[in-house]
């Protein structure tokens, strides 16, 4: 997946699951304070992202540290880079 | 100490015959039945695929903000929509529901059946990691009560009696008690239920659901009839606003009726079948509570779900307690059996009958069964003043409930 495709997939999750309009989805937005999610929503966000990216996030420490939407983008961009890293 | 009087000052419903009390009543009076073939239920199911479903206009449920809707199964959505209308019709505000003096008492048979099945499937497929965080809140037995209370910003007492088909009427009785005792000044009370193939299948297993009727679905729910074949499941929510009488008068509220008597009891013997003697005992307790005589009753809105045993027991109890001259009808032919919501939805219909001075008949009652005979069955719309009416509900678990209302 390209960076743009990753961002589009994450944005789709926010739009479909949390009914947030696309124009509000900018990297600087804080997930709790600006986008209005709470701790229960975060569980559902992880479920949605798990399904979309086909990975398990429950035990992932890094995803728990995200604050902004940009942090979510970067988490999955890094993850995709690791997946695509040629095996030596 | 003199008991505080409790009156009904608002009502709202989400029903298979409409989302507005006036439209709902008009369709009842027109003899409409909401029972239909459930196209959405798999034809692989070995059940009679009929029910009386609620059809919401597209987008209506999204008028409930997502923050509240996310924990709601279908029954809670029905309840929240009905509650909003009930509150509006009462003239009470959301500031008042936040005062701590207003209760929310909403009963149902169980939590959202659809959500419980969904959760079970996720677990059985060993996919728990993908269980939505809010799933439990849809499944909990008090789901409709707490979801509705939060949606209204209600901070008073929140209760959820679960007594199967008597849940809604027990909720209203409990609300009456809370106000009568002085614990609360108002209460939003009633029942909510959603229909699923699993519930219909459960009734079929016990030979309680309609099966073997060869006519169109809308004729299949036949309370008191000689050719009745069992109940048809329905769904929806009915909520009334109860209020302490002086409180209602002070603010100039419309008063739809006064709850003057209520009782609930167990039959003490059978898990699924109540008996006429315990039904008589329940009605007798309610009339003692009201301190009036049975002969003062103008109309009985029966529980009568069209089961072979239940209708006969109720008919026998009514004959014994009231005699043969008090008009009786059941609304299950129109809207099926809405289980935990039935007491509240049918109470709202009865209040509307009282307001309009008209008695609605039992639908699909061409020939009264011998074991249901000896009553004044209402067979067509009847012009009649109602000053006092009775609402009955009987439930699995052998639980009975009777509520008596008076015109104010």
Coordinates of C-alpha atoms in Angstrom, one line a residue:
Chain A
X1 CA 0.0 0.0 0.0
X2 CA 1.2 3.5 -0.7
X3 CA 1.1 6.2 1.9
X4 CA -1.9 7.8 0.3
X5 CA -3.7 4.4 0.2
X6 CA -3.0 3.9 3.9
X7 CA -4.3 7.4 4.8
X8 CA -7.4 6.8 2.7
X9 CA -8.1 3.4 4.4
X10 CA -7.7 4.9 7.9
X11 CA -9.9 7.9 7.0
X12 CA -12.6 5.5 5.7
X13 CA -12.6 3.7 9.1
X14 CA -13.2 7.1 10.9
X15 CA -15.9 8.1 8.4
X16 CA -17.8 4.8 8.5
X17 CA -17.4 3.8 12.1
X18 CA -17.5 7.2 13.8
X19 CA -19.5 9.2 11.3
X20 CA -16.9 11.9 11.2
X21 CA -16.9 14.1 8.1
X22 CA -13.9 13.8 5.9
X23 CA -13.0 17.5 6.1
X24 CA -12.3 17.1 9.8
X25 CA -9.8 14.4 9.2
X26 CA -6.4 16.2 9.2
X27 CA -3.2 14.8 10.7
X28 CA -3.0 17.4 13.5
X29 CA -6.4 16.4 15.0
X30 CA -6.2 14.8 18.4
X31 CA -8.3 11.6 18.5
X32 CA -9.9 12.3 21.9
X33 CA -10.1 16.0 22.1
X34 CA -10.7 17.0 18.5
X35 CA -12.5 14.0 17.0
X36 CA -14.6 13.2 20.1
X37 CA -13.6 9.6 20.5
X38 CA -13.4 8.0 24.0
X39 CA -11.7 4.9 25.4
X40 CA -14.6 2.6 24.3
X41 CA -14.3 4.1 20.7
X42 CA -10.6 3.3 20.7
X43 CA -11.3 -0.4 21.2
X44 CA -13.7 -0.2 18.2
X45 CA -11.1 1.8 16.2
X46 CA -8.6 -1.0 16.8
X47 CA -11.1 -3.6 15.7
X48 CA -11.9 -1.6 12.6
X49 CA -8.2 -1.1 11.8
X50 CA -7.4 -4.8 12.5
X51 CA -10.0 -5.8 9.9
X52 CA -8.9 -3.3 7.4
X53 CA -5.2 -4.0 7.6
X54 CA -5.5 -7.7 8.5
X55 CA -3.3 -7.6 11.6
X56 CA -3.8 -8.0 15.4
X57 CA -3.4 -4.8 17.4
X58 CA -4.6 -5.8 20.9
X59 CA -1.1 -6.5 22.2
X60 CA 0.6 -3.8 20.3
X61 CA 2.2 -1.2 22.7
X62 CA 2.9 1.4 19.9
X63 CA -0.7 1.8 18.8
X64 CA -1.6 2.7 22.4
X65 CA 0.6 5.7 22.3
X66 CA -1.1 7.5 19.4
X67 CA -2.5 10.9 20.2
X68 CA -3.3 12.5 16.8
X69 CA -4.7 11.2 13.6
X70 CA -1.2 11.8 12.1
X71 CA 0.2 9.4 14.7
X72 CA -2.2 6.7 13.4
X73 CA -1.1 7.4 9.8
X74 CA 2.6 7.1 10.7
X75 CA 2.0 3.9 12.7
X76 CA 0.6 2.1 9.7
X77 CA 3.1 3.7 7.3
X78 CA 5.9 2.3 9.5
X79 CA 4.1 -1.1 9.7
X80 CA 3.7 -1.3 6.0
X81 CA 7.4 -0.4 5.5
X82 CA 8.4 -3.2 7.9
X83 CA 6.1 -5.7 6.0
X84 CA 7.7 -4.7 2.7
X85 CA 11.3 -4.7 3.9
X86 CA 13.2 -7.3 1.9
X87 CA 14.3 -10.3 3.9
X88 CA 18.1 -10.5 4.1
Chain B
X1 CA -50.4 9.0 55.3
X2 CA -52.5 9.7 52.2
X3 CA -51.0 8.2 49.0
X4 CA -49.8 10.6 46.3
X5 CA -51.9 10.4 43.1
X6 CA -50.1 9.4 39.9
X7 CA -51.3 10.5 36.5
X8 CA -50.2 10.0 32.9
X9 CA -49.1 13.2 31.2
X10 CA -47.3 11.9 28.1
X11 CA -46.9 9.0 25.7
X12 CA -44.8 7.9 22.8
X13 CA -44.4 4.8 20.8
X14 CA -42.4 3.1 18.1
X15 CA -44.8 0.5 16.7
X16 CA -45.4 -1.7 13.7
X17 CA -48.5 0.4 12.9
X18 CA -46.8 3.8 13.1
X19 CA -44.5 6.0 15.1
X20 CA -47.2 8.5 16.2
X21 CA -49.9 7.7 18.7
X22 CA -52.7 9.2 16.6
X23 CA -51.6 7.4 13.4
X24 CA -51.2 4.1 15.4
X25 CA -54.7 4.4 16.8
X26 CA -56.2 5.3 13.4
X27 CA -54.6 2.2 11.9
X28 CA -55.9 0.0 14.8
X29 CA -59.4 1.4 14.3
X30 CA -59.1 0.8 10.5
X31 CA -58.5 -2.9 11.3
X32 CA -55.0 -2.9 9.9
X33 CA -52.7 -5.8 10.9
X34 CA -48.9 -5.4 10.8
X35 CA -48.3 -9.1 10.7
X36 CA -46.4 -10.1 7.5
X37 CA -44.0 -12.5 6.0
X38 CA -40.5 -11.8 7.1
X39 CA -38.6 -11.7 3.8
X40 CA -35.4 -10.9 5.7
X41 CA -35.5 -14.2 7.6
X42 CA -33.7 -17.1 5.9
X43 CA -36.1 -19.5 4.2
X44 CA -33.8 -22.2 5.5
X45 CA -35.2 -21.6 9.0
X46 CA -37.7 -24.3 10.0
X47 CA -40.1 -21.7 11.5
X48 CA -43.2 -19.9 10.4
X49 CA -41.6 -16.8 9.0
X50 CA -44.2 -14.3 10.1
X51 CA -44.0 -11.4 12.6
X52 CA -45.2 -7.8 13.1
X53 CA -42.0 -5.7 12.5
X54 CA -41.3 -2.0 13.0
X55 CA -40.2 -0.2 9.9
X56 CA -38.3 2.9 10.6
X57 CA -38.0 5.6 7.9
X58 CA -34.5 5.8 6.5
X59 CA -32.2 8.0 8.6
X60 CA -34.5 8.3 11.6
X61 CA -32.2 6.3 13.9
X62 CA -29.4 8.6 13.0
X63 CA -31.2 11.5 14.7
X64 CA -29.9 9.8 17.9
X65 CA -26.4 11.1 18.2
X66 CA -23.8 8.4 17.7
X67 CA -22.4 8.8 21.2
X68 CA -25.7 7.4 22.5
X69 CA -26.6 5.2 19.5
X70 CA -23.3 3.2 19.6
X71 CA -24.5 1.2 22.6
X72 CA -28.0 0.7 21.4
X73 CA -29.4 -2.5 19.8
X74 CA -32.6 -2.2 17.9
X75 CA -34.9 -2.3 20.9
X76 CA -33.0 0.6 22.6
X77 CA -33.4 2.6 19.4
X78 CA -37.1 2.0 19.5
X79 CA -37.2 3.0 23.1
X80 CA -35.1 6.1 22.7
X81 CA -37.3 7.3 19.8
X82 CA -40.5 6.6 21.8
X83 CA -39.1 8.3 24.9
X84 CA -38.3 11.5 23.0
X85 CA -41.9 11.7 21.8
X86 CA -43.3 10.8 25.2
X87 CA -41.2 13.6 26.8
X88 CA -42.3 16.0 24.1
X89 CA -46.0 15.2 24.5
X90 CA -45.7 15.7 28.3
X91 CA -44.1 19.1 28.1
X92 CA -41.4 18.1 30.5
X93 CA -37.9 19.3 29.4
X94 CA -34.5 17.7 29.4
X95 CA -33.6 20.1 32.2
X96 CA -36.2 18.4 34.3
X97 CA -35.0 14.9 33.4
X98 CA -31.6 16.0 34.7
X99 CA -33.1 17.2 38.1
X100 CA -32.8 13.8 39.8
X101 CA -36.6 13.8 40.4
X102 CA -37.5 11.9 37.3
X103 CA -37.1 8.1 37.0
X104 CA -36.7 5.9 33.9
X105 CA -38.2 2.4 34.2
X106 CA -38.2 0.4 31.1
X107 CA -38.7 -3.4 30.9
X108 CA -38.0 -6.0 28.3
X109 CA -37.8 -9.7 28.0
X110 CA -34.0 -9.6 27.6
X111 CA -31.4 -7.3 26.0
X112 CA -31.2 -6.9 22.2
X113 CA -31.7 -10.5 20.8
X114 CA -30.1 -9.6 17.6
X115 CA -27.0 -8.3 19.4
X116 CA -26.8 -11.4 21.7
X117 CA -26.9 -13.6 18.6
X118 CA -24.2 -11.5 16.9
X119 CA -22.0 -11.8 20.1
X120 CA -22.5 -15.5 20.2
X121 CA -21.5 -15.9 16.6
X122 CA -18.3 -13.9 17.1
X123 CA -17.3 -16.1 20.1
X124 CA -18.2 -19.4 18.4
X125 CA -16.1 -18.4 15.4
X126 CA -13.2 -17.8 17.8
X127 CA -13.1 -14.2 16.7
X128 CA -13.4 -12.4 20.1
X129 CA -10.6 -10.0 19.2
X130 CA -13.1 -8.4 16.8
X131 CA -15.9 -8.1 19.3
X132 CA -17.1 -4.5 19.3
X133 CA -16.5 -2.7 22.6
X134 CA -20.1 -1.7 22.9
X135 CA -21.6 -5.1 22.2
X136 CA -22.2 -5.9 25.9
X137 CA -24.1 -2.7 26.3
X138 CA -26.6 -3.8 23.6
X139 CA -27.0 -7.3 25.2
X140 CA -27.5 -6.3 28.8
X141 CA -30.9 -6.9 30.3
X142 CA -31.3 -3.2 31.2
X143 CA -30.1 -2.0 27.8
X144 CA -33.2 -0.1 26.9
X145 CA -33.5 1.5 30.3
X146 CA -30.0 2.9 30.6
X147 CA -29.6 3.8 27.0
X148 CA -32.9 5.7 27.1
X149 CA -32.0 7.4 30.4
X150 CA -28.6 8.5 29.1
X151 CA -30.1 9.7 25.8
X152 CA -32.5 11.9 27.8
X153 CA -29.8 13.0 30.2
X154 CA -31.9 11.5 33.0
X155 CA -30.3 11.4 36.4
X156 CA -33.1 9.9 38.6
X157 CA -33.7 6.3 39.4
X158 CA -33.1 3.9 36.5
X159 CA -34.7 0.5 36.7
X160 CA -35.4 -2.4 34.3
X161 CA -37.9 -5.0 35.4
X162 CA -37.5 -8.2 33.4
X163 CA -40.6 -10.3 33.6
X164 CA -41.0 -11.4 30.0
X165 CA -44.4 -10.3 28.6
X166 CA -45.3 -8.4 31.8
X167 CA -42.1 -6.3 31.8
X168 CA -43.6 -3.2 30.3
X169 CA -46.7 -3.1 32.6
X170 CA -44.5 -3.9 35.6
X171 CA -42.3 -1.0 34.7
X172 CA -45.3 1.3 34.7
X173 CA -46.5 -0.1 38.0
X174 CA -43.0 0.3 39.5
X175 CA -42.9 3.9 38.2
X176 CA -46.3 4.5 39.9
X177 CA -44.9 3.1 43.1
X178 CA -41.8 5.4 43.0
X179 CA -44.0 8.5 42.6
X180 CA -46.7 7.4 45.0
X181 CA -44.1 6.8 47.7
X182 CA -42.5 10.2 47.1
X183 CA -39.2 8.8 46.0
X184 CA -39.6 10.5 42.6
X185 CA -42.0 13.1 41.2
X186 CA -42.1 11.8 37.6
X187 CA -41.1 8.7 35.7
X188 CA -40.7 7.7 32.0
X189 CA -41.9 4.1 32.0
X190 CA -42.8 1.3 29.6
X191 CA -41.3 -1.5 27.6
X192 CA -39.3 -2.2 24.5
X193 CA -38.7 -5.4 22.5
X194 CA -37.3 -6.5 19.2
X195 CA -38.4 -9.5 17.2
X196 CA -35.9 -12.1 16.0
X197 CA -36.2 -15.5 14.4
X198 CA -34.7 -17.1 17.6
X199 CA -37.5 -15.7 19.8
X200 CA -40.1 -16.9 17.3
X201 CA -38.4 -20.3 17.2
X202 CA -38.5 -20.5 21.0
X203 CA -42.2 -20.0 21.1
X204 CA -42.7 -22.5 18.3
X205 CA -40.7 -25.1 20.2
X206 CA -43.3 -24.8 23.0
X207 CA -46.2 -24.9 20.6
X208 CA -47.1 -21.4 21.6
X209 CA -46.4 -19.6 18.2
X210 CA -48.9 -19.5 15.4
X211 CA -48.3 -22.4 13.1
X212 CA -50.6 -24.3 10.8
X213 CA -52.7 -21.3 9.8
X214 CA -53.2 -21.5 6.1
X215 CA -54.5 -18.0 5.4
X216 CA -52.5 -14.8 4.7
X217 CA -50.1 -13.6 7.6
X218 CA -52.3 -10.7 8.6
X219 CA -55.1 -13.1 9.7
X220 CA -52.8 -15.5 11.6
X221 CA -53.0 -13.8 15.0
X222 CA -56.5 -14.7 16.3
X223 CA -57.0 -13.9 20.0
X224 CA -60.0 -15.7 21.6
X225 CA -61.0 -17.3 18.3
X226 CA -62.1 -20.8 17.9
X227 CA -59.5 -21.3 15.2
X228 CA -56.6 -19.6 17.0
X229 CA -53.3 -21.3 16.4
X230 CA -50.9 -19.4 18.7
X231 CA -49.2 -16.1 19.0
X232 CA -47.3 -14.1 16.4
X233 CA -44.3 -12.1 17.7
X234 CA -44.2 -8.3 17.3
X235 CA -41.8 -5.6 18.4
X236 CA -41.6 -1.9 19.3
X237 CA -41.6 0.3 22.3
X238 CA -44.2 2.1 24.3
X239 CA -43.4 4.7 26.9
X240 CA -45.6 6.9 29.1
X241 CA -44.7 9.8 31.3
X242 CA -46.1 9.4 34.9
X243 CA -46.3 12.4 37.2
X244 CA -47.4 13.2 40.6
X245 CA -50.9 14.7 40.3
X246 CA -50.3 18.1 42.0
X247 CA -47.0 18.5 40.1
X248 CA -48.8 17.9 36.8
X249 CA -51.7 20.3 37.7
X250 CA -49.2 23.1 38.8
X251 CA -47.6 23.2 35.4
X252 CA -50.8 22.9 33.5
X253 CA -50.0 19.5 31.9
X254 CA -52.4 17.5 29.8
X255 CA -53.6 14.6 31.9
X256 CA -54.4 11.4 29.9
X257 CA -55.5 9.3 32.8
X258 CA -54.8 8.4 36.4
X259 CA -53.3 5.1 37.6
X260 CA -55.6 4.2 40.5
X261 CA -54.7 0.5 40.9
X262 CA -51.9 -1.9 40.2
X263 CA -50.8 -5.3 41.3
X264 CA -48.4 -8.0 40.2
X265 CA -48.0 -11.6 41.5
X266 CA -46.7 -15.0 40.6
X267 CA -48.8 -18.1 40.0
X268 CA -46.5 -20.1 42.2
X269 CA -46.8 -23.2 40.1
X270 CA -45.9 -23.4 36.4
X271 CA -43.0 -22.0 34.5
X272 CA -44.9 -21.1 31.3
X273 CA -48.6 -21.2 32.0
X274 CA -50.3 -18.9 34.4
X275 CA -53.7 -20.1 35.7
X276 CA -57.0 -18.4 36.0
X277 CA -57.0 -18.5 39.9
X278 CA -53.8 -16.5 40.1
X279 CA -55.0 -14.1 37.4
X280 CA -58.1 -13.5 39.5
X281 CA -56.0 -13.0 42.5
X282 CA -53.9 -10.4 40.7
X283 CA -57.0 -8.5 39.4
X284 CA -58.5 -8.6 42.8
X285 CA -55.3 -7.1 44.4
X286 CA -55.3 -4.3 41.8
X287 CA -59.0 -3.5 42.6
X288 CA -58.3 -3.6 46.3
X289 CA -55.5 -1.2 45.6
X290 CA -57.8 1.1 43.7
X291 CA -60.6 0.7 46.3
X292 CA -63.2 0.3 43.6
X293 CA -65.5 -2.5 42.6
X294 CA -65.0 -4.6 39.4
X295 CA -68.4 -3.6 38.2
X296 CA -67.2 0.0 37.8
X297 CA -64.9 -1.1 34.9
X298 CA -65.9 0.1 31.4
X299 CA -63.4 -1.8 29.4
X300 CA -60.8 -4.6 29.8
X301 CA -57.8 -4.6 27.4
X302 CA -56.9 -8.2 27.6
X303 CA -53.4 -9.8 27.4
X304 CA -54.9 -12.5 25.1
X305 CA -52.0 -13.5 22.8
X306 CA -54.0 -16.1 20.8
X307 CA -52.4 -19.1 22.5
X308 CA -54.7 -22.0 23.2
X309 CA -54.1 -22.2 27.0
X310 CA -53.5 -18.5 27.8
X311 CA -56.6 -17.1 26.2
X312 CA -58.8 -19.7 27.9
X313 CA -57.3 -19.1 31.3
X314 CA -57.7 -15.3 31.0
X315 CA -61.3 -15.6 29.7
X316 CA -62.1 -17.9 32.6
X317 CA -60.6 -15.4 35.0
X318 CA -62.4 -12.4 33.5
X319 CA -65.8 -14.3 33.6
X320 CA -65.2 -15.2 37.2
X321 CA -64.1 -11.8 38.3
X322 CA -66.1 -9.4 36.2
X323 CA -69.0 -11.5 34.9
X324 CA -70.1 -11.4 31.3
X325 CA -71.0 -7.7 30.8
X326 CA -67.7 -5.8 30.8
X327 CA -66.4 -5.2 27.2
X328 CA -63.1 -7.0 26.5
X329 CA -60.8 -6.9 23.5
X330 CA -57.2 -7.8 22.6
X331 CA -54.9 -5.9 20.2
X332 CA -52.6 -8.8 19.4
X333 CA -54.5 -9.4 16.1
X334 CA -53.3 -6.0 14.9
X335 CA -49.7 -5.8 16.2
X336 CA -48.9 -9.4 17.3
X337 CA -47.4 -10.0 20.7
X338 CA -44.8 -7.3 21.4
X339 CA -43.8 -9.3 24.5
X340 CA -42.1 -6.9 27.1
X341 CA -43.4 -3.9 25.2
X342 CA -47.0 -5.1 25.0
X343 CA -48.3 -3.8 28.3
X344 CA -47.1 -0.3 27.5
X345 CA -48.1 -0.1 23.8
X346 CA -51.5 -1.5 24.6
X347 CA -52.0 0.8 27.5
X348 CA -51.3 3.7 25.2
X349 CA -53.9 2.4 22.8
X350 CA -56.4 2.1 25.6
X351 CA -55.7 5.6 26.8
X352 CA -56.5 6.8 23.3
X353 CA -59.7 4.8 23.3
X354 CA -60.7 6.5 26.5
X355 CA -59.9 9.9 25.1
X356 CA -62.0 9.2 22.0
X357 CA -64.8 7.4 23.7
X358 CA -64.4 4.4 21.5
X359 CA -63.7 0.7 22.1
X360 CA -61.5 -1.1 19.6
X361 CA -62.4 -4.7 18.7
X362 CA -60.3 -7.9 18.7
X363 CA -59.1 -8.4 15.1
X364 CA -59.7 -11.7 13.4
X365 CA -62.3 -12.8 15.9
X366 CA -64.9 -14.3 13.6
X367 CA -66.0 -17.2 15.9
X368 CA -65.4 -17.0 19.6
X369 CA -63.9 -20.2 21.0
X370 CA -66.1 -22.1 23.5
X371 CA -63.4 -21.8 26.1
X372 CA -63.3 -18.0 25.7
X373 CA -67.1 -17.5 25.5
X374 CA -69.4 -15.8 28.1
X375 CA -67.7 -12.4 27.8
X376 CA -68.7 -9.2 26.1
X377 CA -66.2 -9.5 23.2
X378 CA -65.8 -6.3 21.3
X379 CA -66.2 -7.4 17.7
X380 CA -66.5 -4.0 16.0
X381 CA -65.7 -0.4 16.9
X382 CA -68.0 0.7 19.6
X383 CA -68.9 4.2 20.7
X384 CA -68.7 4.1 24.4
X385 CA -67.5 6.4 27.2
X386 CA -64.7 4.9 29.2
X387 CA -64.2 6.2 32.7
X388 CA -62.2 3.2 34.1
X389 CA -60.3 0.6 32.2
X390 CA -58.1 -2.4 33.1
X391 CA -54.9 -3.5 31.3
X392 CA -53.8 -7.1 31.9
X393 CA -50.4 -8.7 31.2
X394 CA -49.3 -12.3 31.9
X395 CA -45.8 -13.7 31.4
X396 CA -43.6 -16.7 31.2
X397 CA -42.5 -17.5 34.7
X398 CA -46.2 -17.5 35.8
X399 CA -46.1 -13.7 36.4
X400 CA -49.3 -11.6 36.3
X401 CA -49.8 -7.9 36.2
X402 CA -52.9 -5.7 36.2
X403 CA -53.2 -1.9 36.0
X404 CA -56.3 0.2 36.4
X405 CA -56.7 3.6 34.9
X406 CA -59.3 6.3 35.4
X407 CA -60.3 9.3 33.4
X408 CA -59.4 12.5 35.2

